XYZ file of C-alpha atoms in Angstrom:
183
model
C -57.354 -24.614 -4.638
C -58.085 -25.017 -8.375
C -61.768 -25.670 -7.640
C -61.885 -22.470 -5.579
C -60.314 -20.534 -8.477
C -62.834 -22.053 -10.882
C -65.689 -20.951 -8.631
C -64.320 -17.424 -8.224
C -63.574 -17.059 -11.923
C -67.005 -18.378 -12.807
C -68.653 -15.813 -10.584
C -66.481 -12.868 -11.499
C -65.259 -13.483 -15.029
C -62.375 -11.727 -16.718
C -62.186 -8.109 -15.700
C -65.025 -8.515 -13.211
C -67.666 -8.669 -15.940
C -70.147 -10.885 -14.093
C -73.098 -8.996 -15.559
C -72.051 -10.018 -19.073
C -72.129 -13.666 -18.009
C -68.528 -14.421 -18.940
C -67.329 -17.525 -17.171
C -63.801 -18.814 -17.245
C -61.820 -21.860 -16.291
C -58.307 -22.687 -15.206
C -57.680 -26.084 -16.734
C -54.665 -28.051 -17.876
C -55.873 -30.805 -20.207
C -54.947 -34.357 -19.305
C -53.751 -36.557 -22.169
C -54.471 -39.679 -20.079
C -58.190 -38.819 -19.977
C -58.852 -36.939 -23.233
C -62.634 -37.295 -22.909
C -62.486 -35.189 -19.747
C -61.110 -32.313 -21.813
C -64.300 -32.260 -23.887
C -66.523 -31.568 -20.873
C -65.643 -27.892 -20.922
C -66.439 -27.298 -24.585
C -69.546 -29.405 -25.101
C -72.721 -27.840 -26.419
C -74.547 -25.910 -23.713
C -71.441 -25.078 -21.692
C -71.466 -21.466 -20.550
C -67.685 -21.328 -20.188
C -66.316 -18.735 -22.564
C -62.619 -18.562 -21.740
C -59.806 -20.517 -20.122
C -56.210 -20.305 -19.055
C -53.679 -23.067 -18.525
C -50.845 -21.262 -16.671
C -48.956 -20.908 -19.954
C -48.275 -18.798 -23.006
C -49.851 -21.075 -25.617
C -53.342 -22.558 -26.021
C -53.849 -26.144 -24.914
C -53.640 -28.561 -27.882
C -56.776 -30.305 -26.565
C -58.736 -27.156 -27.435
C -57.041 -26.438 -30.781
C -60.310 -26.989 -32.638
C -62.082 -24.281 -30.623
C -62.289 -20.762 -32.003
C -61.165 -17.864 -29.850
C -64.667 -16.470 -30.218
C -66.255 -19.557 -28.640
C -63.626 -20.558 -26.058
C -61.065 -17.818 -25.621
C -57.547 -18.693 -24.525
C -55.989 -16.237 -22.059
C -52.233 -16.592 -21.572
C -50.762 -16.433 -18.075
C -47.162 -15.815 -17.145
C -47.096 -18.297 -14.263
C -43.651 -17.477 -12.919
C -40.183 -16.211 -13.783
C -36.937 -18.025 -14.549
C -33.465 -16.939 -13.518
C -33.496 -13.887 -15.791
C -36.567 -11.682 -15.169
C -35.775 -9.620 -18.287
C -36.026 -12.649 -20.583
C -38.896 -12.323 -23.085
C -39.488 -15.927 -24.117
C -43.032 -15.791 -22.697
C -43.807 -12.575 -24.635
C -42.328 -14.058 -27.817
C -44.548 -17.136 -27.419
C -47.683 -14.990 -26.982
C -46.741 -12.885 -30.015
C -46.256 -16.099 -32.039
C -49.748 -17.209 -31.026
C -51.127 -13.817 -32.044
C -49.230 -13.872 -35.347
C -50.748 -17.289 -36.081
C -54.175 -15.623 -36.136
C -55.324 -16.168 -32.540
C -56.752 -12.919 -31.219
C -55.465 -12.501 -27.664
C -57.523 -9.887 -25.785
C -56.434 -10.540 -22.174
C -53.321 -11.801 -20.388
C -52.633 -12.561 -16.744
C -49.516 -12.319 -14.653
C -48.093 -14.702 -12.071
C -49.962 -17.379 -10.183
C -49.810 -16.979 -6.406
C -46.416 -15.259 -6.448
C -46.488 -14.896 -2.649
C -46.776 -18.675 -2.117
C -44.070 -21.358 -2.233
C -43.781 -23.836 -5.094
C -44.963 -26.625 -2.797
C -48.366 -24.900 -2.560
C -48.595 -24.284 -6.323
C -47.334 -20.727 -6.087
C -44.701 -19.156 -8.294
C -42.691 -17.953 -5.272
C -41.546 -14.568 -6.620
C -40.084 -11.537 -4.978
C -42.090 -8.423 -5.960
C -39.015 -6.725 -7.490
C -38.241 -9.713 -9.745
C -41.894 -10.022 -10.760
C -41.964 -6.307 -11.635
C -38.951 -6.711 -13.932
C -40.602 -9.629 -15.718
C -43.905 -7.709 -15.970
C -42.220 -4.739 -17.646
C -40.336 -7.013 -20.057
C -43.254 -9.307 -20.963
C -46.661 -7.832 -20.139
C -46.227 -4.095 -20.646
C -45.532 -4.625 -24.391
C -48.870 -6.452 -24.687
C -50.690 -3.448 -23.205
C -49.302 -1.393 -26.085
C -50.975 -3.944 -28.374
C -54.360 -3.307 -26.661
C -54.269 -6.533 -24.633
C -55.962 -6.127 -21.230
C -53.707 -7.146 -18.343
C -54.611 -8.899 -15.110
C -52.457 -8.288 -12.057
C -50.692 -11.184 -10.355
C -53.132 -13.423 -8.483
C -51.815 -13.511 -4.928
C -53.115 -15.920 -2.336
C -55.785 -14.747 0.069
C -53.273 -14.662 2.921
C -52.629 -11.334 4.676
C -49.316 -10.864 2.866
C -51.039 -10.923 -0.558
C -51.935 -7.244 -0.378
C -48.460 -6.367 0.910
C -46.907 -8.313 -1.985
C -49.145 -6.543 -4.514
C -48.288 -3.085 -3.158
C -44.564 -3.873 -3.291
C -44.928 -5.263 -6.821
C -46.738 -2.139 -8.037
C -44.179 0.160 -6.392
C -41.303 -1.726 -8.004
C -43.072 -1.776 -11.343
C -43.733 1.977 -11.238
C -40.108 2.630 -10.340
C -38.923 0.659 -13.394
C -41.246 2.317 -15.918
C -40.513 5.768 -14.481
C -36.746 5.560 -14.979
C -35.345 8.402 -17.022
C -38.477 10.490 -17.123
C -41.880 11.340 -15.788
C -43.380 9.266 -12.969
C -45.622 6.505 -14.400
C -47.422 3.405 -13.234
C -47.423 -0.037 -14.816
C -50.440 -0.935 -16.892
C -53.118 -3.242 -15.493
C -56.823 -3.576 -16.205
C -58.082 -6.149 -13.731
């Protein structure tokens, strides 16, 4: 599955900017094989960004500038309280430390069970977490990527339910609005 994501992300790039040649990687560095981590950032690599399913850059890439190998945070899943903002606070801490975050992604395979690597989220719970954690980043000019559902037939159904729930939350007490997303 990760290899498939790498291939898709390499072909499409963040925000679908294949023409610009942006290639990305989902990679969680392995402390047991630290030399493997260097493969992705060696001279001549055309990878320009990565994500690690988390809110903070991987320590293995700490020496890389955001300009050369951009870290993109992902809110992989949601804990018991979907209104908790620990993930947002972590991303803001990273930004306040001088790392320029330009993109963020929400929820890995939320329509799949944990046993498959999914974050196993109901659309309503995911929408609450999105409004609490990702919507504030949009106000800071960070581009947001919708949850990455599996390719199964229920992925589109999940996404539609998520967007409906999200719109309902942000529209409370006023004019009808939609949640922010860029890719």
